XYZ file of C-alpha atoms in Angstrom:
739
model
C 153.153 130.285 119.779
C 149.829 129.610 121.427
C 148.292 132.270 119.154
C 149.638 130.495 116.026
C 148.271 127.144 117.252
C 144.919 128.781 117.973
C 144.765 130.327 114.498
C 145.738 126.993 112.929
C 142.911 125.299 114.873
C 140.426 127.900 113.654
C 141.510 127.356 110.035
C 141.214 123.566 110.368
C 137.777 123.931 111.960
C 136.588 126.184 109.123
C 137.958 123.770 106.523
C 136.307 120.781 108.202
C 132.952 122.578 108.390
C 133.238 123.402 104.703
C 134.080 119.783 103.902
C 131.065 118.552 105.874
C 128.822 121.001 104.025
C 130.183 119.893 100.639
C 129.799 116.218 101.571
C 126.261 116.779 102.783
C 125.351 118.563 99.571
C 126.683 115.634 97.567
C 124.857 112.955 99.584
C 121.963 111.257 97.851
C 118.436 111.288 99.261
C 117.339 108.261 101.251
C 114.907 106.098 99.311
C 112.134 104.867 101.614
C 108.928 102.882 101.371
C 107.077 105.996 102.507
C 108.440 107.907 99.508
C 107.419 105.068 97.145
C 103.768 105.809 97.925
C 104.007 109.587 98.018
C 102.602 112.136 95.576
C 106.184 112.942 94.656
C 106.781 109.342 93.545
C 103.604 109.283 91.444
C 104.743 112.405 89.628
C 107.889 110.668 88.395
C 106.079 108.664 85.693
C 103.231 111.086 84.959
C 102.734 111.872 81.285
C 100.155 113.983 79.472
C 96.811 112.276 78.892
C 95.869 112.165 75.208
C 92.659 111.460 73.298
C 92.396 111.365 69.483
C 89.390 113.039 67.835
C 87.608 112.003 64.643
C 89.195 114.874 62.721
C 92.711 113.551 63.326
C 93.636 116.080 65.995
C 94.227 115.234 69.629
C 93.184 116.612 73.001
C 95.889 116.687 75.672
C 95.890 117.304 79.396
C 99.217 117.776 81.168
C 98.826 117.173 84.904
C 102.525 117.928 85.377
C 101.909 121.639 84.929
C 101.063 123.889 87.903
C 97.340 123.713 88.739
C 96.743 127.258 87.480
C 98.053 126.278 84.022
C 96.255 122.967 83.575
C 93.597 122.793 80.895
C 92.549 120.790 77.869
C 94.797 121.527 74.901
C 94.428 120.790 71.194
C 97.362 119.328 69.290
C 97.404 119.472 65.499
C 99.846 116.738 64.392
C 100.164 118.351 60.966
C 101.473 121.674 62.276
C 102.607 120.469 65.754
C 100.786 123.468 67.277
C 99.369 123.140 70.801
C 96.602 125.564 71.690
C 94.256 125.964 74.625
C 90.995 124.098 74.064
C 89.122 124.969 77.250
C 88.762 128.038 79.446
C 89.543 126.089 82.607
C 88.903 128.977 85.005
C 85.443 129.565 83.566
C 84.669 125.835 83.612
C 85.709 125.645 87.259
C 83.373 128.498 88.161
C 80.540 126.756 86.335
C 81.283 123.535 88.170
C 81.313 125.367 91.504
C 77.778 126.638 90.855
C 76.668 122.981 90.790
C 78.886 121.401 93.447
C 79.539 124.244 95.874
C 82.172 123.429 98.480
C 82.692 119.958 96.970
C 84.217 121.483 93.833
C 87.765 120.228 93.132
C 90.601 122.744 92.985
C 91.381 122.040 89.332
C 89.647 120.750 86.216
C 91.015 117.286 85.463
C 90.869 115.205 82.308
C 87.252 114.056 81.814
C 85.953 110.517 82.019
C 85.479 110.703 78.247
C 85.191 113.149 75.361
C 82.780 112.673 72.485
C 84.424 111.736 69.148
C 84.008 115.217 67.681
C 85.442 116.977 70.742
C 82.351 119.067 71.493
C 81.432 117.615 74.861
C 82.927 115.752 77.778
C 81.457 114.180 80.875
C 82.578 113.881 84.482
C 81.280 111.826 87.386
C 80.817 113.834 90.586
C 78.920 112.771 93.699
C 77.693 109.648 91.831
C 76.050 111.784 89.129
C 76.856 112.649 85.505
C 77.884 116.219 84.699
C 78.245 117.287 81.084
C 80.832 119.857 79.980
C 80.224 121.905 76.841
C 83.827 122.555 75.913
C 83.432 125.644 73.720
C 81.336 127.553 76.282
C 83.163 126.025 79.302
C 79.859 125.352 81.063
C 78.712 122.342 83.054
C 75.217 120.846 83.126
C 74.016 118.256 85.636
C 72.403 115.383 83.725
C 71.456 113.149 86.640
C 70.508 113.898 90.221
C 69.517 110.671 91.940
C 70.546 108.865 95.123
C 71.660 105.939 92.938
C 75.042 105.845 91.228
C 75.384 105.975 87.448
C 78.109 103.682 86.080
C 79.491 102.445 82.731
C 78.832 105.796 81.054
C 79.639 106.085 77.326
C 79.007 108.522 74.485
C 77.204 107.354 71.381
C 79.326 107.446 68.183
C 77.575 110.645 67.028
C 78.186 112.267 70.424
C 74.501 113.152 70.919
C 73.635 110.564 73.559
C 75.065 109.028 76.706
C 74.322 105.465 77.786
C 74.750 104.393 81.393
C 73.700 101.820 83.991
C 71.695 102.593 87.129
C 70.690 99.890 89.614
C 71.530 97.241 87.003
C 69.265 98.712 84.326
C 70.371 100.335 81.086
C 69.509 103.982 80.313
C 70.189 106.538 77.586
C 70.274 110.303 78.002
C 69.477 112.189 74.780
C 71.626 115.337 74.879
C 69.720 117.091 72.108
C 66.245 116.447 73.519
C 67.463 116.676 77.122
C 65.581 113.586 78.236
C 66.403 110.313 79.944
C 65.099 107.007 78.546
C 65.037 103.763 80.498
C 65.763 100.814 78.202
C 65.458 97.828 80.583
C 63.230 97.359 83.613
C 64.114 94.056 85.276
C 67.457 94.978 86.894
C 67.921 93.592 90.401
C 70.531 92.178 92.752
C 70.857 89.153 90.465
C 69.691 90.469 87.065
C 72.314 92.716 85.446
C 71.651 94.678 82.264
C 74.592 96.307 80.517
C 76.947 95.694 83.424
C 79.027 92.636 84.284
C 79.087 89.947 86.912
C 82.402 89.496 88.739
C 83.702 86.573 86.674
C 82.928 88.369 83.383
C 84.448 91.618 84.645
C 87.624 89.923 85.879
C 88.318 87.095 83.481
C 86.501 87.797 80.209
C 86.643 91.576 79.842
C 89.824 92.159 81.822
C 88.544 94.391 84.644
C 86.603 96.631 82.270
C 82.869 96.979 82.834
C 81.970 96.511 79.163
C 78.395 95.252 79.165
C 76.883 97.098 76.170
C 77.902 98.335 72.716
C 76.608 101.247 70.621
C 75.675 100.653 66.978
C 77.620 102.934 64.645
C 74.399 104.735 63.673
C 73.832 105.575 67.379
C 70.281 104.179 67.209
C 70.642 100.903 69.115
C 72.547 99.190 71.888
C 73.608 95.566 72.047
C 73.891 94.508 75.683
C 74.481 91.565 77.990
C 71.718 90.444 80.332
C 73.125 88.389 83.176
C 71.236 86.183 85.625
C 73.365 85.450 88.683
C 70.677 83.878 90.823
C 72.251 80.403 90.776
C 75.853 81.517 91.258
C 77.692 80.616 94.489
C 77.690 83.282 97.225
C 80.905 84.326 98.983
C 80.711 86.309 102.229
C 82.973 88.832 103.936
C 82.590 90.235 107.422
C 83.485 93.868 108.029
C 84.688 94.657 111.547
C 83.102 98.133 111.371
C 80.956 99.514 112.849
C 80.259 97.891 116.213
C 77.934 95.239 114.842
C 79.773 93.444 111.997
C 78.412 93.982 108.481
C 78.186 90.975 106.149
C 79.037 91.591 102.466
C 78.137 89.072 99.777
C 79.579 88.399 96.334
C 78.451 86.119 93.503
C 81.540 84.068 92.647
C 81.458 80.794 90.650
C 84.094 78.308 91.754
C 85.481 75.350 89.837
C 82.667 73.052 88.745
C 79.905 75.356 89.963
C 77.264 77.212 87.950
C 78.283 80.257 85.968
C 76.015 83.270 85.472
C 73.503 82.780 82.648
C 74.189 85.421 79.988
C 72.362 86.381 76.796
C 72.606 89.202 74.252
C 69.851 91.687 73.504
C 69.577 94.480 70.945
C 67.466 97.402 72.132
C 66.322 100.164 69.773
C 66.579 103.602 71.394
C 63.427 105.125 69.878
C 61.016 102.244 70.483
C 62.795 100.618 73.459
C 62.066 97.300 71.739
C 64.508 94.494 72.591
C 65.365 91.664 70.204
C 67.143 88.725 71.816
C 69.946 86.911 70.009
C 68.767 83.344 69.457
C 71.616 80.985 70.370
C 69.397 78.149 71.623
C 70.603 75.790 68.889
C 74.267 76.619 69.481
C 75.346 75.252 72.895
C 77.831 77.432 74.756
C 78.891 78.447 78.271
C 80.294 81.947 77.830
C 79.528 84.927 75.602
C 82.981 86.417 75.278
C 82.711 89.236 72.722
C 80.031 91.354 71.010
C 80.782 93.817 68.206
C 78.717 95.680 65.621
C 79.462 95.216 61.926
C 80.005 98.406 59.878
C 76.687 97.996 58.027
C 74.743 98.462 61.325
C 72.408 95.670 60.154
C 74.359 92.933 61.912
C 76.478 92.363 64.973
C 79.071 89.702 65.726
C 78.811 87.467 68.778
C 81.550 85.120 69.980
C 80.773 82.205 72.297
C 82.951 79.715 74.168
C 82.279 76.258 75.626
C 82.795 75.333 79.288
C 86.156 73.624 78.736
C 87.278 76.683 76.707
C 88.474 74.545 73.807
C 86.090 76.048 71.223
C 85.189 79.575 70.123
C 82.336 80.175 67.660
C 81.875 83.392 65.698
C 78.331 84.323 64.598
C 76.964 87.199 62.555
C 73.556 88.131 63.975
C 70.709 89.917 62.195
C 69.803 93.090 64.102
C 66.102 92.875 63.263
C 65.479 89.184 63.974
C 68.270 88.133 66.340
C 68.996 85.084 64.163
C 72.673 84.035 64.086
C 74.693 82.736 61.143
C 77.728 80.590 62.063
C 80.854 82.014 60.399
C 83.965 80.514 61.979
C 84.965 77.987 64.633
C 88.330 78.042 66.425
C 89.405 74.966 68.430
C 92.391 73.912 70.518
C 93.150 70.831 72.591
C 94.132 72.725 75.776
C 92.443 76.114 76.085
C 91.807 79.140 73.869
C 92.755 82.667 74.867
C 90.227 85.437 74.240
C 91.345 88.117 71.777
C 90.008 91.546 70.824
C 91.751 91.338 67.457
C 88.649 90.756 65.338
C 87.905 93.473 62.771
C 85.439 93.675 59.911
C 86.889 95.768 57.103
C 84.862 98.618 55.662
C 85.032 97.055 52.209
C 82.301 94.724 53.476
C 84.119 91.726 52.017
C 86.712 90.700 54.598
C 87.440 90.432 58.308
C 90.651 89.979 60.296
C 90.957 87.329 62.995
C 93.762 86.392 65.393
C 94.612 82.788 66.171
C 97.270 80.718 67.955
C 96.618 77.662 65.757
C 100.255 77.301 64.640
C 101.592 77.704 68.177
C 102.064 81.477 67.903
C 99.427 84.205 67.894
C 99.105 85.647 64.391
C 96.645 87.542 62.178
C 94.531 85.927 59.451
C 92.271 87.422 56.749
C 88.893 85.858 55.897
C 86.022 86.519 53.542
C 82.749 87.424 55.227
C 81.446 83.869 54.873
C 84.372 82.513 56.905
C 86.733 81.341 54.160
C 90.429 81.838 54.837
C 92.161 84.163 52.360
C 95.659 84.325 53.837
C 97.769 84.420 56.971
C 98.905 88.020 57.445
C 101.689 87.579 60.008
C 103.820 84.491 60.528
C 106.991 83.365 62.277
C 108.257 81.893 65.534
C 107.063 84.897 67.510
C 103.635 86.207 68.572
C 101.743 89.430 68.094
C 101.156 90.879 71.577
C 99.292 93.774 73.181
C 101.609 96.738 73.604
C 100.917 98.179 77.038
C 98.289 98.922 79.614
C 95.538 96.691 80.965
C 95.934 93.195 82.338
C 98.129 90.557 80.723
C 95.240 88.304 79.703
C 93.803 90.990 77.410
C 94.903 90.260 73.846
C 94.747 93.236 71.462
C 97.863 93.698 69.348
C 96.332 95.542 66.383
C 96.857 99.293 66.763
C 95.306 100.587 63.555
C 93.959 99.474 60.170
C 94.594 101.737 57.189
C 92.294 100.338 54.503
C 92.953 103.238 52.118
C 96.664 102.463 51.889
C 96.452 98.736 52.628
C 98.368 98.542 55.938
C 97.630 96.972 59.301
C 99.660 98.192 62.290
C 100.354 95.916 65.263
C 102.742 95.270 68.143
C 104.681 92.031 68.565
C 107.548 90.209 70.269
C 109.321 89.560 66.951
C 112.578 91.323 67.896
C 112.736 90.127 71.478
C 110.512 88.418 74.032
C 111.334 91.151 76.568
C 110.500 94.077 74.262
C 107.379 95.207 72.409
C 107.746 96.876 69.041
C 105.466 98.399 66.422
C 105.163 96.806 62.966
C 103.049 97.107 59.852
C 102.198 94.586 57.140
C 100.153 94.508 53.946
C 96.796 92.715 53.964
C 98.308 89.984 51.793
C 101.082 89.396 54.356
C 103.874 91.138 52.437
C 106.016 94.129 53.324
C 106.261 93.557 57.076
C 108.409 96.308 58.603
C 109.423 97.176 62.143
C 108.674 100.884 62.675
C 110.002 101.357 66.221
C 113.781 101.568 66.250
C 114.879 102.046 69.854
C 115.345 99.008 72.073
C 112.690 98.952 74.789
C 108.927 98.837 75.086
C 106.655 100.831 72.791
C 102.970 101.552 73.407
C 101.414 103.153 70.298
C 98.041 104.918 70.085
C 96.978 105.786 66.512
C 94.861 108.584 65.105
C 91.589 107.439 63.457
C 93.031 108.047 59.979
C 96.206 106.022 60.790
C 98.463 108.952 59.811
C 99.986 109.586 63.248
C 100.488 107.861 66.574
C 101.561 108.633 70.104
C 104.193 106.280 71.498
C 104.605 105.724 75.218
C 108.197 104.511 75.342
C 110.482 103.343 78.148
C 113.319 100.966 78.959
C 114.362 99.213 82.137
C 116.638 102.171 82.936
C 114.775 105.098 81.346
C 111.519 106.670 82.477
C 108.411 106.676 80.257
C 108.235 109.336 77.573
C 105.369 110.332 75.266
C 106.278 111.014 71.638
C 104.362 111.878 68.473
C 105.244 109.958 65.288
C 104.207 109.727 61.668
C 102.868 106.343 60.631
C 106.214 105.406 59.055
C 107.873 105.639 62.474
C 109.373 109.098 62.023
C 109.409 110.986 65.320
C 107.833 114.444 65.092
C 107.777 115.739 68.640
C 108.343 114.790 72.274
C 104.952 115.586 73.778
C 105.845 114.562 77.307
C 109.553 114.288 78.075
C 110.779 111.921 80.746
C 111.983 113.617 83.920
C 114.954 111.668 85.305
C 115.861 114.670 87.447
C 112.958 113.741 89.758
C 114.798 110.594 90.883
C 118.380 111.741 90.327
C 118.940 112.318 94.047
C 118.257 108.652 94.813
C 121.130 107.348 92.686
C 118.954 104.467 91.482
C 120.533 101.266 90.233
C 118.941 99.350 87.360
C 118.665 95.675 86.558
C 120.544 94.042 83.733
C 118.641 91.571 81.551
C 120.130 88.235 80.545
C 119.134 84.571 80.191
C 119.717 81.482 82.318
C 119.960 78.046 80.770
C 117.477 75.568 82.204
C 118.421 71.909 82.567
C 117.225 71.157 79.034
C 118.944 74.180 77.498
C 115.911 76.476 77.352
C 116.929 80.116 77.795
C 114.952 81.564 80.711
C 114.594 85.385 80.674
C 116.077 86.842 83.851
C 117.257 90.109 85.334
C 119.452 91.002 88.270
C 119.897 94.173 90.330
C 123.109 94.694 92.275
C 123.951 97.290 94.931
C 125.906 100.320 93.789
C 128.888 99.287 95.890
C 128.727 95.692 94.621
C 131.923 93.802 95.433
C 132.349 90.521 93.510
C 134.649 89.201 96.244
C 131.824 89.339 98.817
C 128.899 86.959 99.346
C 125.390 88.399 98.946
C 121.945 87.010 99.763
C 119.513 86.915 96.818
C 115.776 87.682 96.711
C 113.806 86.342 93.738
C 110.556 87.967 92.602
C 108.247 85.606 90.664
C 104.790 85.550 89.119
C 104.635 82.468 86.924
C 101.231 82.692 85.206
C 100.789 81.761 81.525
C 102.141 84.454 79.176
C 102.626 86.871 82.067
C 106.302 87.867 81.844
C 107.919 89.902 84.604
C 111.286 90.297 82.903
C 110.883 93.240 80.548
C 112.939 96.015 79.015
C 110.454 98.582 80.307
C 110.347 100.951 83.267
C 109.443 98.869 86.329
C 109.436 101.450 89.162
C 112.547 99.883 90.717
C 112.221 101.594 94.090
C 111.544 98.586 96.322
C 114.288 96.569 94.637
C 116.670 99.481 95.241
C 115.711 99.568 98.908
C 116.555 95.876 99.115
C 119.821 96.393 97.230
C 120.785 99.215 99.586
C 120.285 96.747 102.422
C 122.766 94.369 100.850
C 120.591 92.046 98.745
C 120.819 91.048 95.108
C 117.354 91.137 93.539
C 116.424 88.833 90.668
C 113.436 88.103 88.454
C 113.022 85.036 86.293
C 110.200 83.867 84.037
C 109.467 80.156 83.793
C 109.021 79.191 80.154
C 105.218 79.167 80.306
C 105.289 82.804 81.468
C 107.490 84.201 78.720
C 104.613 84.901 76.242
C 106.853 83.488 73.519
C 104.294 80.974 72.269
C 101.076 79.093 72.942
C 103.116 75.878 72.928
C 104.969 76.996 76.039
C 101.714 77.978 77.741
C 100.272 74.547 77.019
C 103.047 72.817 78.973
C 101.226 73.596 82.236
C 97.818 72.359 81.040
C 96.169 70.208 83.740
C 99.212 70.651 86.029
C 99.441 74.349 86.796
C 101.625 75.195 89.826
C 103.533 72.005 89.156
C 106.864 70.644 88.022
C 107.305 72.738 84.858
C 107.295 76.072 86.675
C 109.123 74.706 89.728
C 111.966 73.165 87.722
C 112.593 76.403 85.848
C 112.639 78.391 89.069
C 114.968 75.887 90.723
C 117.322 75.988 87.733
C 117.468 79.786 88.007
C 118.182 79.578 91.727
C 120.934 77.023 91.195
C 122.501 79.308 88.603
C 122.511 82.079 91.210
C 124.008 79.785 93.834
C 126.819 78.891 91.449
C 127.965 82.511 91.245
C 130.992 83.263 93.452
C 129.364 86.426 94.835
C 126.166 84.679 96.060
C 125.649 83.280 99.549
C 123.902 80.004 98.638
C 122.539 79.612 102.171
C 120.533 82.849 101.984
C 118.065 82.752 99.089
C 114.587 84.296 99.338
C 111.530 84.284 97.086
C 108.376 86.363 97.021
C 105.407 87.128 94.810
C 101.847 88.437 94.667
C 98.703 86.629 93.491
C 100.088 84.016 91.076
C 103.482 84.864 92.518
C 102.144 84.139 95.989
C 101.119 80.695 94.759
C 104.546 80.042 93.280
C 106.197 81.185 96.496
C 104.211 78.573 98.424
C 105.125 76.058 95.712
C 108.837 76.883 95.921
C 108.905 76.821 99.722
C 107.093 73.506 100.048
C 108.309 71.506 97.049
C 111.991 72.471 97.077
C 114.706 73.126 99.643
C 116.380 75.958 97.744
C 114.990 78.849 99.775
C 115.628 80.047 103.288
C 112.664 82.455 103.374
C 109.667 83.502 101.314
C 106.717 85.904 101.281
C 103.454 84.783 99.667
C 101.015 87.659 99.101
C 97.395 86.837 98.167
C 98.207 83.489 96.583
C 95.941 80.626 95.478
C 96.705 77.517 97.519
C 94.278 75.196 95.701
C 92.611 75.923 92.351
C 89.338 74.502 93.648
C 89.050 77.749 95.610
C 89.336 79.789 92.403
C 86.868 80.909 89.734
C 85.502 78.795 86.905
C 86.844 80.756 83.942
C 90.512 80.979 84.866
C 90.974 77.760 86.827
C 89.096 75.584 84.352
C 91.043 77.016 81.402
C 94.297 75.800 82.906
C 93.064 72.723 84.784
C 89.676 71.875 83.198
C 86.952 70.804 85.637
C 87.539 68.601 88.645
C 85.281 66.053 86.985
C 87.668 65.727 84.028
C 90.948 66.263 85.926
C 90.480 65.303 89.573
C 93.908 63.665 89.749
C 95.492 66.858 88.405
C 93.792 69.043 91.007
C 94.931 66.710 93.775
C 98.486 66.535 92.457
C 99.124 70.284 92.221
C 97.175 71.351 95.325
C 99.645 73.191 97.515
C 97.711 72.103 100.586
C 99.092 68.573 100.303
C 102.673 69.893 100.313
C 102.352 72.370 103.211
C 103.731 69.726 105.580
C 107.001 69.832 103.610
C 107.563 73.561 104.123
C 111.272 74.350 104.157
C 112.412 77.717 105.491
C 110.533 80.643 106.976
C 107.294 81.698 105.284
C 105.259 84.892 105.666
C 101.655 84.611 104.440
C 99.965 87.924 103.563
C 96.286 88.397 102.664
C 93.457 90.921 102.774
C 90.196 89.831 104.391
C 88.106 91.434 101.614
C 90.031 89.917 98.700
C 87.237 89.251 96.205
C 89.644 87.700 93.684
C 91.790 85.230 95.633
C 89.640 84.668 98.689
C 91.311 84.589 102.070
C 90.260 80.952 102.540
C 93.319 80.175 100.402
C 95.534 81.562 103.165
C 93.433 80.041 105.964
C 93.599 76.590 104.357
C 97.363 76.691 103.808
C 97.924 78.021 107.328
C 95.740 75.256 108.742
C 97.847 72.599 107.003
C 101.029 74.212 108.347
C 99.559 74.115 111.849
C 98.626 70.442 111.465
C 102.220 69.688 110.498
C 103.651 71.851 113.318
C 105.426 74.060 110.792
C 106.330 77.507 112.088
C 105.294 80.437 109.889
C 104.304 84.090 110.048
C 101.100 85.764 108.870
C 100.081 89.366 108.182
C 96.357 89.999 107.662
C 95.043 93.296 106.290
C 91.469 93.991 107.493
C 88.942 94.694 104.707
C 91.657 95.072 102.054
C 91.084 93.635 98.631
C 93.451 91.777 96.304
C 95.737 94.749 95.699
C 95.970 95.797 99.391
C 96.061 99.126 97.627
C 95.457 101.973 100.071
C 98.578 103.959 100.909
C 98.791 103.161 104.664
C 98.423 99.428 103.981
C 100.998 99.489 101.171
C 103.526 101.333 103.325
C 102.939 98.923 106.177
C 103.195 95.863 103.924
C 106.434 96.856 102.198
C 108.048 97.867 105.493
C 106.924 94.534 106.918
C 108.585 92.729 104.030
C 111.850 94.661 104.434
C 111.869 93.802 108.119
C 111.101 90.139 107.354
C 114.049 89.857 104.969
C 116.382 91.436 107.513
C 115.341 88.909 110.148
C 115.365 85.844 107.942
C 118.060 86.425 105.308
């Protein structure tokens, strides 16, 4: 009997061990903040890098392959053949002969490839190294203690322009010689490179300070004098004696950098200055060569940003001819959608004059021919870059009479590809799948790559014909890389505001969501003009999933000015940004959430970064809807912010002093309701830390308890991996304590 019981016990033990093993095998991996910032996480959304060549073929580099297999490949869209384009092993050996032990383990995609695909350049150890692709050999072009920046090939691929110590240079690849084009570069005189406010606000974090003529014989460039611009200071705590760092940063009402345009001829090094003395302006916002190479276009903007003037400038004399003037009673957004057609008779211009951004066709003397796109929807940049960059046109096919562009016509939370005839007829949506499409066209407009994703599907790279027909998946999505995490995805819907306006929103629920239970809710906000956060696109939902796993519902909502639906909605916050319009929409969304039977109305949180940090401070001080909030790198008073952005939304303090006073969050700090965590980096050169110090000081004056996390010598993005891991773990811990 005892023997039978013993055997039965052994069998049960074996069965239980087997069950444990099966259960363990079926358990999902634990999603952590540490994983979010791992190499493994970055690999999830990696896609091949692609670059179209003049001949209509494309160069690819697939970093997802094993290192030993990575190389430049050539894709022929006509035959769909992919072939090796570079002997990577030989190129690596050549590179090692120049760099020695500093040589990387693998050849990566270059900084740029010349239009014909013959050469590419890399930046190593602050110098320029040229790769001859066919021979797989590297040549060092520069060898100086000073860094070369803003490097670009000429259109014919035979020269490289670059900036060194704020002067403009050209390296002639055929003659193997370096030519210095400007000589007055200094700490405050910048040639061919941008001051901070131009880099950030006008050119969207791209150092675009010069432009090649199509004949590769001249450069148009910006010369900037920053000597009268306000100086900001930062103090580094390393090494033992603190180091002081300075930055030229113009604040509201202060002097901007003085900028002018020059045209320098490569052979003679002669510079002709564009003569705008009789055309008052504050900013030079765009420069572009005309196809005839005899003229260039220059766009200027006034201080209040209510007027843009387009000039055509003679290359030889620098004399401008006024062509077009765009005006608006609030502010004008800068657009890159200006194109002179090769027929020499017309140009295309984008405008928000009817309340929506659309395309218009003009004759070369500035006479309107026709509106090309129209409707209660805007054209909109497809993907990549910052939200204030406007470039919706993807390709212009003059031979067949089509212009290709992306727009919000189907939905405000999706971006789709369209084409239309020059006369405005025949508009067709080419992208069929719901989601967000990011097209990149071949020079001849026959093919395009589409980077596609949805809120629940990873990015994928596909090759299409210009009629939308899919030819090949060039880089398939890899959902298996996150399958073990059992990710949950947000659902997109709308919330009715008090006046009936449909606010875009999304909500993420835990996998084990039980509608009979009560859940706390965390809102993520941004709130800036035409900067939507609700989108049917992949959003890397890892942090939201961590919160959901901890029992929170996670929501996003866009106030109406943020939806990018129209210029009219943007204009609602003119002269009263961070005010009642945005707050009321956020409050209406929160009250919708509180009305749901599964929401604990006493436990609502809000957080955001940059503009979202501002709106978190706004929500916590001017409403009583939230129990806790986290404000990361937010502006607390627009008088601390830069001229270009702040004055667009608020004008100058001289013209809108009452508005600045009314929306300043500093005056409302005393009304803080709930627990607030302020987060800022001490080297934030965008939203300076004085914004956090000032708000904290007002909280102290009012005896309001709050928390603060300061990141030493971190900039606006607090972007290094240790700081990011620390910050997101800090936020998780904060929510656990306060919600």
